[in-house]
CSV table of C-alpha atoms in Angstrom, one decimal:
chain,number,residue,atom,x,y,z
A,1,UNK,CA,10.4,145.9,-211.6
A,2,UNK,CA,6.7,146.7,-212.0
A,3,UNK,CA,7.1,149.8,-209.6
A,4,UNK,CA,9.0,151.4,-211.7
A,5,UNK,CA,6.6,151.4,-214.8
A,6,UNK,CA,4.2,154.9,-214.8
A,7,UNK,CA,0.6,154.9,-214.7
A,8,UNK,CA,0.6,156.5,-218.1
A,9,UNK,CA,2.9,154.5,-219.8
A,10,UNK,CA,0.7,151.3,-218.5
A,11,UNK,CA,-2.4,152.7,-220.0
A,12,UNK,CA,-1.4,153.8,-223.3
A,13,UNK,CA,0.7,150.1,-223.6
A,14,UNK,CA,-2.4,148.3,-222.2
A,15,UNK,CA,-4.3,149.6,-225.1
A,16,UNK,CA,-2.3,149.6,-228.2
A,17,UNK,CA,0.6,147.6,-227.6
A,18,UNK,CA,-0.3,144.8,-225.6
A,19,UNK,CA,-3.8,145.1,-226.6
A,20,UNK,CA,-6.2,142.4,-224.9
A,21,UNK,CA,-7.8,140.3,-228.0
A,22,UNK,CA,-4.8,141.9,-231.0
A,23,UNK,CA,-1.9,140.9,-228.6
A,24,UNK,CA,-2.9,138.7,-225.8
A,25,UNK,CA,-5.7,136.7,-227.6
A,26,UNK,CA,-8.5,137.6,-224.7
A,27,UNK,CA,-12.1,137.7,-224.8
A,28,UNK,CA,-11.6,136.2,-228.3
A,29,UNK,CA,-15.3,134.4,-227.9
A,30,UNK,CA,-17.8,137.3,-227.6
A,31,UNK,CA,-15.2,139.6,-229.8
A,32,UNK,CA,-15.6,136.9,-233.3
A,33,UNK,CA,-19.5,136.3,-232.1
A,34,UNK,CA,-21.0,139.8,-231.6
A,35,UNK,CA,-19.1,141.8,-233.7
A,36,UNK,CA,-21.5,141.4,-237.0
A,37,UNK,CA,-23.2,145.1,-235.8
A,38,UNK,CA,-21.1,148.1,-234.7
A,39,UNK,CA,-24.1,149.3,-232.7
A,40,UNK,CA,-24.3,146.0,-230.4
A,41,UNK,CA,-20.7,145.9,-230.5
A,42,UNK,CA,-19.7,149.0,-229.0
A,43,UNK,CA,-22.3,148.3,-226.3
A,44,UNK,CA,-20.5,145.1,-225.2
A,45,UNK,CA,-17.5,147.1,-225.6
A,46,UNK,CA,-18.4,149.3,-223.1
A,47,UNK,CA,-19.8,147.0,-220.5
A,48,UNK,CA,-16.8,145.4,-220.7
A,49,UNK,CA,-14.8,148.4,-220.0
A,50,UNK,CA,-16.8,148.9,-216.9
A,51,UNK,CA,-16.6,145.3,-215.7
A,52,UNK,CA,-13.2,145.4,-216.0
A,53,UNK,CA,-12.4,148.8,-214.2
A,54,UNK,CA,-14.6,147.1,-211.4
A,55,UNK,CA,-13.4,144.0,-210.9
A,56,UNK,CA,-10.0,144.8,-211.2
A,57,UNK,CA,-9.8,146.9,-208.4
A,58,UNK,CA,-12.1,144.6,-206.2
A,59,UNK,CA,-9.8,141.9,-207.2
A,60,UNK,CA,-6.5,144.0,-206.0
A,61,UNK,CA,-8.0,144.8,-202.6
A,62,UNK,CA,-8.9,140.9,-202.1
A,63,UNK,CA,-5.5,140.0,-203.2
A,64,UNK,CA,-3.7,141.8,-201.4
A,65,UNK,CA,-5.7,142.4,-198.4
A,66,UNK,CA,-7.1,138.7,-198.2
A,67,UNK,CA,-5.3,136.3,-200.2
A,68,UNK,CA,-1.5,137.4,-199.6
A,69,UNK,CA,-1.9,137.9,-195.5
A,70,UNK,CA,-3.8,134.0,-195.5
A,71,UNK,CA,-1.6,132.2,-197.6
A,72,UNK,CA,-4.1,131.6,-199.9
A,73,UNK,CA,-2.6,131.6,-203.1
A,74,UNK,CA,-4.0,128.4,-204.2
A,75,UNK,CA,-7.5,129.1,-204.2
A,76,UNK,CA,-6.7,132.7,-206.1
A,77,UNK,CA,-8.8,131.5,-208.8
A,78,UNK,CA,-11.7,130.4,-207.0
A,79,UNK,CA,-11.9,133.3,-205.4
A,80,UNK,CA,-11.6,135.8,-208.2
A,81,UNK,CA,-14.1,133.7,-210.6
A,82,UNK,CA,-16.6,134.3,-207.5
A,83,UNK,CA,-15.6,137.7,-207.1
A,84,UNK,CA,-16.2,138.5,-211.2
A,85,UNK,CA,-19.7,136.9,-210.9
A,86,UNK,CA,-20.7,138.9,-207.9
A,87,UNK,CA,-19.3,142.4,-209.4
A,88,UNK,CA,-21.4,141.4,-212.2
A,89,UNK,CA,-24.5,140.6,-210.4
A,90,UNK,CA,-24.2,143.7,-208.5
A,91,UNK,CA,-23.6,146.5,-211.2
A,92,UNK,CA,-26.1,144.9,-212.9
A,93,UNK,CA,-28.7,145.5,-210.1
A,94,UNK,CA,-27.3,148.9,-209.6
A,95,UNK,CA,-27.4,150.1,-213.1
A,96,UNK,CA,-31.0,148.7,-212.9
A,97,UNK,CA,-31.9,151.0,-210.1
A,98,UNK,CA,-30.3,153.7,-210.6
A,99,UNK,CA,-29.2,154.2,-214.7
A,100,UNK,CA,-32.5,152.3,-215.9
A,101,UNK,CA,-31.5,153.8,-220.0
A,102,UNK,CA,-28.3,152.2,-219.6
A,103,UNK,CA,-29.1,149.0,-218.1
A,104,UNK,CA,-31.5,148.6,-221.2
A,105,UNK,CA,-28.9,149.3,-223.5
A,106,UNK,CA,-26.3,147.4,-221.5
A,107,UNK,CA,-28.2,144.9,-219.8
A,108,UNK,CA,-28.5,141.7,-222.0
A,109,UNK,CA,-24.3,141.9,-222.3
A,110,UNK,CA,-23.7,142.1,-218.6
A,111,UNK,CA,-24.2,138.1,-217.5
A,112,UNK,CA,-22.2,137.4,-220.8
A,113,UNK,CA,-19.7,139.4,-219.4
A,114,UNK,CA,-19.0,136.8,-216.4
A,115,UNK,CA,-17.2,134.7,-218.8
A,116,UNK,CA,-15.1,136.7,-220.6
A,117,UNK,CA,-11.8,135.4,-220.4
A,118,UNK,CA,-10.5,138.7,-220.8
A,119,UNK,CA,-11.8,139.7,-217.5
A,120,UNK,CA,-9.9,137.1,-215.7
A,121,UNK,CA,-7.1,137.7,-217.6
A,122,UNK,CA,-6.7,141.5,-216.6
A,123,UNK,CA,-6.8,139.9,-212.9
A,124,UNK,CA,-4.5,137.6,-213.1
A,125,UNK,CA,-1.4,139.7,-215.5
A,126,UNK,CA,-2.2,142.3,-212.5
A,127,UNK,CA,-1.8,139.5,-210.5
A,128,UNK,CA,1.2,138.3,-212.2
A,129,UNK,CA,3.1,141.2,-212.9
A,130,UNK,CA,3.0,142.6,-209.2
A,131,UNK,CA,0.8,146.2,-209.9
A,132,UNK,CA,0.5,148.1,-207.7
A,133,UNK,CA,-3.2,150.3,-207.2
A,134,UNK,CA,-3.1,153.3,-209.3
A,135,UNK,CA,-1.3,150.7,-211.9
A,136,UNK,CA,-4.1,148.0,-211.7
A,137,UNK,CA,-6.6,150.7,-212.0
A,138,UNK,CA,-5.4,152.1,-214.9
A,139,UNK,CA,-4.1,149.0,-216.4
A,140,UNK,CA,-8.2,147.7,-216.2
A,141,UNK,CA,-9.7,151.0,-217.8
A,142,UNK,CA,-7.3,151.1,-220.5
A,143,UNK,CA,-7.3,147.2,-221.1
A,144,UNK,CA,-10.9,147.8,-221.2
A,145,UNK,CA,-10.8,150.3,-223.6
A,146,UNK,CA,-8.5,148.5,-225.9
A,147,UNK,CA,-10.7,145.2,-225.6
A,148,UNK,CA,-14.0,148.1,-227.0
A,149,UNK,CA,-11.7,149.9,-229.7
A,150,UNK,CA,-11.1,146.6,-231.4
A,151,UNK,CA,-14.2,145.1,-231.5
A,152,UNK,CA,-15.3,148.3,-232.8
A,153,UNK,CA,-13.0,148.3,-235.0
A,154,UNK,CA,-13.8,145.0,-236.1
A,155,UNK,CA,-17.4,145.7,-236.4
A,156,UNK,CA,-17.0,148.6,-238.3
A,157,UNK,CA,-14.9,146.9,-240.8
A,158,UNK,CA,-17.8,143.7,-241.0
A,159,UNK,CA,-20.5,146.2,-241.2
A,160,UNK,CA,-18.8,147.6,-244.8
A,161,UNK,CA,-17.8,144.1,-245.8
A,162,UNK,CA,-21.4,142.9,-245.9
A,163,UNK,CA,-21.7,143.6,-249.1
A,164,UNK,CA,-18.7,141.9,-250.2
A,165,UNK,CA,-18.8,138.4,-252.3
A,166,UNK,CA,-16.4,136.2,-250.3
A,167,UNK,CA,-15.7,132.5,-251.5
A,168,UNK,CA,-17.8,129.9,-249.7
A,169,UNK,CA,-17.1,129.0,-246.3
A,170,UNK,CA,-14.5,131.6,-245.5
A,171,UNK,CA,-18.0,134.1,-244.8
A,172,UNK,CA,-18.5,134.6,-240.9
A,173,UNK,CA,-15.5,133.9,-238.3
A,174,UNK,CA,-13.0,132.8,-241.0
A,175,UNK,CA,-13.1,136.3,-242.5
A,176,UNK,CA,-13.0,137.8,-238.9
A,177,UNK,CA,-10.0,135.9,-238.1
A,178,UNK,CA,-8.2,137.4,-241.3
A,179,UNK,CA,-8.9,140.8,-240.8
A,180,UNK,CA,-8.5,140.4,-237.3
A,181,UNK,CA,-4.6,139.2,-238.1
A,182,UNK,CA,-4.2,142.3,-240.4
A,183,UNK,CA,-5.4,145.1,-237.4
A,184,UNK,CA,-2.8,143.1,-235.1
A,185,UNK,CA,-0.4,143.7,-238.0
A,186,UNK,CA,-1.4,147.2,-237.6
A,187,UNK,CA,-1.2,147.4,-234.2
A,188,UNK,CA,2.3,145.8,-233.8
A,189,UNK,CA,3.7,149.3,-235.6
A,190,UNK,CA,2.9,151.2,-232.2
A,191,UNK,CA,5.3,148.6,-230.8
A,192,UNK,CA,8.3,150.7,-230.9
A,193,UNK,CA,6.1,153.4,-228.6
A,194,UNK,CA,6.8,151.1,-225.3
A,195,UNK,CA,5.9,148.2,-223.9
A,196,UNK,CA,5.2,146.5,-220.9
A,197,UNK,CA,6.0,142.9,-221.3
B,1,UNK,CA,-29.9,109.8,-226.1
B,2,UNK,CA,-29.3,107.1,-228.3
B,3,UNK,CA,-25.3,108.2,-229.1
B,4,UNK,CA,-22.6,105.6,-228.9
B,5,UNK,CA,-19.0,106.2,-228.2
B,6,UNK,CA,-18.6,105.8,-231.8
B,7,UNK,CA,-20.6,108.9,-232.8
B,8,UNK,CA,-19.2,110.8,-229.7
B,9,UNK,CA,-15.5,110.0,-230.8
B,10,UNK,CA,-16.3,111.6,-234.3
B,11,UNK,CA,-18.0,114.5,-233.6
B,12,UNK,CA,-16.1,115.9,-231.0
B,13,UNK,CA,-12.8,115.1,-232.7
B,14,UNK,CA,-13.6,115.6,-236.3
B,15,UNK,CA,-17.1,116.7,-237.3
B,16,UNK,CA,-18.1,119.2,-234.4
B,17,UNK,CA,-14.6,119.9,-233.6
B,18,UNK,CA,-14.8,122.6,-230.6
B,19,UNK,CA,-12.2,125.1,-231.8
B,20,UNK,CA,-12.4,125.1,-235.9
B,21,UNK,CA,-16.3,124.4,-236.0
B,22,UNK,CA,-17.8,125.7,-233.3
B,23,UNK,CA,-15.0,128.7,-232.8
B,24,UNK,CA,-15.3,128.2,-229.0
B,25,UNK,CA,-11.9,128.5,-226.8
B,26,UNK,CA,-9.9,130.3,-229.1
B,27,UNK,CA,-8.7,132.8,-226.3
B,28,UNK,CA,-6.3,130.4,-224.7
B,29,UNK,CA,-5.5,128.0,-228.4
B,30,UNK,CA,-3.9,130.7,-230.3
B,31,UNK,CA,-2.1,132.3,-227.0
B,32,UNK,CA,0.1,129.7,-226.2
B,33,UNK,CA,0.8,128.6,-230.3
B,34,UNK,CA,4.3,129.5,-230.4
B,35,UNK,CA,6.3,126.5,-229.3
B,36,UNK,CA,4.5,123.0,-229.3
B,37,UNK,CA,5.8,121.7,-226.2
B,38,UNK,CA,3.7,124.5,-224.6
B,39,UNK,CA,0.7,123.6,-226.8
B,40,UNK,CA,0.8,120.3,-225.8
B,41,UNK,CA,1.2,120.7,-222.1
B,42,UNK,CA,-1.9,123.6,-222.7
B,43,UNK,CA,-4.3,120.8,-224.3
B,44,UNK,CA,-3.3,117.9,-221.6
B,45,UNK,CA,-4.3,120.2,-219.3
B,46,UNK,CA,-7.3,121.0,-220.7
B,47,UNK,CA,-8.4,117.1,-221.8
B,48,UNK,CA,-8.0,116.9,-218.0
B,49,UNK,CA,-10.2,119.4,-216.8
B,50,UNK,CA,-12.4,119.0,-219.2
B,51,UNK,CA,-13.1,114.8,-218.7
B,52,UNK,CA,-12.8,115.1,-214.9
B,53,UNK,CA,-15.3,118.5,-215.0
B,54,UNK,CA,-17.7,116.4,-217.6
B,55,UNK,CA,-17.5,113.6,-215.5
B,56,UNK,CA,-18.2,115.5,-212.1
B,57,UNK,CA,-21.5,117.5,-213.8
B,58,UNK,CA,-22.8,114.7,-215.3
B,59,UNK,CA,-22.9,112.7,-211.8
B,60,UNK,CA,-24.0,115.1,-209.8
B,61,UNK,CA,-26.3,116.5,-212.5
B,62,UNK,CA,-29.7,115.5,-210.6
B,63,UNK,CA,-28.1,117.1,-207.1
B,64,UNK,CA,-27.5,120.7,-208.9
B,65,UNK,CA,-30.4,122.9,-208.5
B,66,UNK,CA,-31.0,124.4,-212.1
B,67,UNK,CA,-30.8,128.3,-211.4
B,68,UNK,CA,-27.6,127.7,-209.9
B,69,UNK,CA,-26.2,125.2,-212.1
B,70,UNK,CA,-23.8,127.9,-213.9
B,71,UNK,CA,-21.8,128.8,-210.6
B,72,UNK,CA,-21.7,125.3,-209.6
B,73,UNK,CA,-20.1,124.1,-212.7
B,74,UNK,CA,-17.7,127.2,-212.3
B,75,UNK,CA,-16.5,126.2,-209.2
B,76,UNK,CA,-16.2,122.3,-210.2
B,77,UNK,CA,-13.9,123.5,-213.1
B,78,UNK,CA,-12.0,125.7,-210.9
B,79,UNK,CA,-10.9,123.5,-208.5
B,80,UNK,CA,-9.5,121.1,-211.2
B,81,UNK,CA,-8.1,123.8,-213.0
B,82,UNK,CA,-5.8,124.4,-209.5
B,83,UNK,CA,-5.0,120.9,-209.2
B,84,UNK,CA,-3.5,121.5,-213.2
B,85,UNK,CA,-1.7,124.7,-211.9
B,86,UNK,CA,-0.5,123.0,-208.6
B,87,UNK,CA,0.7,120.5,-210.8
B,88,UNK,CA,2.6,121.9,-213.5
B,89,UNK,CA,4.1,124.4,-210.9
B,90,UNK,CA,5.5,121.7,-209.4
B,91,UNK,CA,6.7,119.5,-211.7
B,92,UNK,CA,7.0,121.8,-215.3
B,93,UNK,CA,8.3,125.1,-213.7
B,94,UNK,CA,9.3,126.9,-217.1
B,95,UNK,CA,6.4,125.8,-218.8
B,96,UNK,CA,4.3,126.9,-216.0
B,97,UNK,CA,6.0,130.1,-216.6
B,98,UNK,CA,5.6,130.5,-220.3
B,99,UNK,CA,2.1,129.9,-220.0
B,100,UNK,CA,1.9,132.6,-217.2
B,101,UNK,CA,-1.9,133.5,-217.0
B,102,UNK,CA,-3.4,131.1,-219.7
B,103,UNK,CA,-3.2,128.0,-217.4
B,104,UNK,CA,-6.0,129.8,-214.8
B,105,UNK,CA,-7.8,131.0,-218.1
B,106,UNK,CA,-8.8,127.5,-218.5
B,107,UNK,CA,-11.5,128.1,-216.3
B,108,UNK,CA,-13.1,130.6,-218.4
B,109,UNK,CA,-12.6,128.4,-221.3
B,110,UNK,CA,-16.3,128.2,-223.3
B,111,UNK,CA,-15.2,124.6,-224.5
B,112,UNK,CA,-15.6,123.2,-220.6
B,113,UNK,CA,-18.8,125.0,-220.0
B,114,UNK,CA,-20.2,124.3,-223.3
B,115,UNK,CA,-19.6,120.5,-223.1
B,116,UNK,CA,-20.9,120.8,-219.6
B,117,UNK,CA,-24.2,123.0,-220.7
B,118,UNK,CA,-25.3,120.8,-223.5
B,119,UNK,CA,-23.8,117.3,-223.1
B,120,UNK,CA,-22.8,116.3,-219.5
B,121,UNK,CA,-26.7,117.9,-218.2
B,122,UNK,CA,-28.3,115.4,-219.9
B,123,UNK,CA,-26.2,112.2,-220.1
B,124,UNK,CA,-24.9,109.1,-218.2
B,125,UNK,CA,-21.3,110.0,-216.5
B,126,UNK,CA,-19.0,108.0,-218.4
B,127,UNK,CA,-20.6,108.8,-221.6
B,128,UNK,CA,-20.1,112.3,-220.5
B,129,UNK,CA,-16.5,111.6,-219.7
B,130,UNK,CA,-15.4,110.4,-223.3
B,131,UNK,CA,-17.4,113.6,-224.5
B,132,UNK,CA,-15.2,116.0,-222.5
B,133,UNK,CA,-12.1,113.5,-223.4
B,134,UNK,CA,-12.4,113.4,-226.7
B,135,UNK,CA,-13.7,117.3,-227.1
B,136,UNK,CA,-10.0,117.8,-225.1
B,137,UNK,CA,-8.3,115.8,-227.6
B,138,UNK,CA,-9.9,117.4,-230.4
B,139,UNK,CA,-8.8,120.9,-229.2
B,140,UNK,CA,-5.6,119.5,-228.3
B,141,UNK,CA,-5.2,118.1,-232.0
B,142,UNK,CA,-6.0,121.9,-233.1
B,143,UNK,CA,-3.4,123.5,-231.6
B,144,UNK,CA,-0.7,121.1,-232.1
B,145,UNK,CA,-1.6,121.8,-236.1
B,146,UNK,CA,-1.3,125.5,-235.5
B,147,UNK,CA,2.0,125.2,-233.1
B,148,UNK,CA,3.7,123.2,-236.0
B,149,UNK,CA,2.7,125.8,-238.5
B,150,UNK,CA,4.2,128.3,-236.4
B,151,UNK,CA,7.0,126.8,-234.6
B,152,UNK,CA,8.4,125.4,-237.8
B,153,UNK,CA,8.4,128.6,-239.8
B,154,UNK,CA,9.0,130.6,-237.1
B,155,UNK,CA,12.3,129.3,-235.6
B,156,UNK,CA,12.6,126.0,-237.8
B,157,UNK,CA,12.2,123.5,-234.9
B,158,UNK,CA,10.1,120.9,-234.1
B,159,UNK,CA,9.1,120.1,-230.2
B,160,UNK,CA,11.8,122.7,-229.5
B,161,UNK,CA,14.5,120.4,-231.6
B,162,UNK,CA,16.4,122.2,-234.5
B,163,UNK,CA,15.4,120.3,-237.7
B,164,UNK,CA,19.1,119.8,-239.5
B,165,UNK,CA,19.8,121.0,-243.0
B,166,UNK,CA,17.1,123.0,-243.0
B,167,UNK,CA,18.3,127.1,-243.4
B,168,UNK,CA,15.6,129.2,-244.9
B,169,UNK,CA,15.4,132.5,-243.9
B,170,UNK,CA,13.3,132.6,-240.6
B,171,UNK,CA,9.3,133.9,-241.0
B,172,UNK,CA,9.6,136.4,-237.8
B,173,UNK,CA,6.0,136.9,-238.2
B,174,UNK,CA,5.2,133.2,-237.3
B,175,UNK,CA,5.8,133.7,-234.1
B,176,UNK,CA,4.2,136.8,-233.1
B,177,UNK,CA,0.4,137.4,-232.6
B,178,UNK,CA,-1.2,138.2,-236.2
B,179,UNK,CA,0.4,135.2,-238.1
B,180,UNK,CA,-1.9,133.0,-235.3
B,181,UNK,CA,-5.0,134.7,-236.5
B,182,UNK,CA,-3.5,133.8,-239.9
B,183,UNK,CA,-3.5,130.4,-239.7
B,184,UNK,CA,-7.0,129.8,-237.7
B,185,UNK,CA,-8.7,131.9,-240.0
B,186,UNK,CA,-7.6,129.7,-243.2
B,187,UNK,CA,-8.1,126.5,-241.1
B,188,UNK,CA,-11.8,127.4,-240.3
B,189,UNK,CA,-11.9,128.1,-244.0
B,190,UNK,CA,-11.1,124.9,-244.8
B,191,UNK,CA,-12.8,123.1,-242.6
B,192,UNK,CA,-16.1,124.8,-243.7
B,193,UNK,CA,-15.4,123.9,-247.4
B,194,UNK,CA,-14.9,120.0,-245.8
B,195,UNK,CA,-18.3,119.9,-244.7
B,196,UNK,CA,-20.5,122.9,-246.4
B,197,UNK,CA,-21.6,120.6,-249.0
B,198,UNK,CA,-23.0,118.4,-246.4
B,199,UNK,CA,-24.7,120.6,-244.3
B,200,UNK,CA,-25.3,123.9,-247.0
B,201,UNK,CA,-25.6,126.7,-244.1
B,202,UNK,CA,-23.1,129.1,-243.9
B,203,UNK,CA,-21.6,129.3,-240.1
């Protein structure tokens, strides 16, 4: 069934209808704790994006050129856990040697990155819901890029409420979970677009 | 440290509570909040992993060299995390369905490698054991709360079984993603009233 689905229709669904963190609940642990700055924000947004793109190819070659032909489903998530950490490691060298602006801007996010759930999460839905390459790649970037555009958006929107008297104890991830309910509400209006689920 | 079981019980399960204090493995507790028997299933598995990883680290925690203590742990959680999916694809089919990707997100889960980072390094393995137990049951106890909320307004069940006499209209919204974000956000909200006198920062 997942052959049939376009490219396009995967990447415009992967970021507004089934959004990682407003529809799937991924990466929710980074996305509440760095999102008090837009600046730092959108930085982590975009190493994310470029994780993502990464590993989620590297992950669909070992799949299905390694895992599938050995049988060795069961230790899927070994592998791609390792896999993550390695990509990580390695664009972060590379960005080091070769983009040393970026890594400074980017750098301190990268090892974070390793545990973002919503980097294993892209894996395994590719995983899951048989992609095939041009679908998994675009399926990462635009995941990636709907995992940046709300924690931007949710930056943007703490940045403003700074200001804002709030009653005592709801200041800080209380508050974040709130308005993070209303931008899924938001969100659930480009349902009738398509989806992929 | 000087911590009984006693203390270890409360924090973990009350005071410190993983999910509504500390706001750590919320990816995979508001996921699977829909339906409680899913809930359930997703915090026994997760009380498992998280005792038996605890338990693991904390034995082996004078073997691991220190730089590469995060990969190590990683892996340890891993391979219990399999024996979970291994066993819920054996025995729980449809619930190893419904909860599709989240049951391999455990691994990712910052509650296991938190309790792993800052308790099970440093302490005796069976202390370390209750620690993950009881941080398991904690979480567990958290998203049970939320899968009532939801499940009950949502579809007006209970565990799945249709409370008689009961025919409100049905709160569509329960059940689908915002409403989840809803409810966590009012319950951290509450919980840092509970204890903001006590402590006076704000989190």
């Amino acid at each position: 069934m997942a052959g049939e689905i376009s490219p396009f229709v995967i990447f415009f669904a992967s970021i507004l209808t089934s959004n990682m963190i407003l529809s799937n609940f991924l990466g929710m642990c980074s996305y509440i704790s760095i999102s008090g700055e837009y600046k730092t924000a959108s930085g982590l947004g975009k190493s994310v994006t470029l994780v993502m793109v990464f590993t989620t190819v590297i992950n669909f070659a070992i799949y299905h050129l390694v895992i599938v032909p050995l049988n060795l489903q069961y230790l899927q998530y070994i592998l791609f856990i390792i896999i993550i950490a390695a990509t990580v490691q390695i664009i972060e060298m590379a960005m080091d040697r070769f983009l040393p602006d970026l890594h400074v801007k980017l750098g301190i996010f990268l090892p974070l990155i390793t545990v973002n759930c919503a980097i294993l999460g892209t894996t395994l839905f590719m995983v899951i819901r048989d992609y095939g390459f041009v679908q998994s790649l675009v399926f990462g970037l635009g995941s990636g890029l709907g995992w940046w555009l709300a924690i931007s958006a949710l930056a943007a929107i703490r940045e403003k409420m700074a200001k804002t008297k709030l009653p005592r104890g709801l200041a800080g991830p209380g508050i974040a979970f709130i308005i993070t309910g209303i931008m899924a509400l938001a969100f659930i209006g480009f349902s009738g677009i398509f989806t992929i689920q | 440290m000087a911590e009984g079981l006693r203390q270890v019980i409360s924090r973990n399960v009350w005071k410190d509570n993983q999910v509504l204090r500390q706001i750590l493995g919320i990816c995979s507790s508001l996921a699977v909040t829909n339906l409680m028997t899913n809930s359930l299933v997703m915090g026994l598995g997760l009380t498992f992993v998280t005792t038996l990883s605890s338990l693991t680290i904390s034995m082996l925690r004078n073997l691991i060299p220190h730089r590469i203590r995060m990969i190590v742990q990683t892996l340890i959680i891993a391979s219990y995390v399999i024996l979970v999916d291994i066993f819920l694809k054996a025995n729980l089919p449809d619930i190893s369905k419904a909860l599709g990707p989240y049951v391999g997100l455990i691994i990712t889960n910052c509650i296991i490698m938190g309790r792993a980072e800052a308790y099970a390094q440093k302490n005796p393995p069976l202390l370390s054991a209750a620690d993950g137990l009881f941080a398991g049951i904690g979480y567990t106890l958290v998203l049970l709360i939320i899968a009532f909320i939801r499940e009950f307004l949502g579809f007006g069940s209970v565990f799945g079984w249709q409370i008689p006499f009961l025919n409100f209209e049905k709160w569509t919204i329960m059940v689908m993603p915002p409403a989840a974000f809803f409810i966590i956000g009012v319950l951290i909200w509450v919980m840092a009233n509970l204890f903001a006198p006590k402590s006076g920062k704000k989190s």
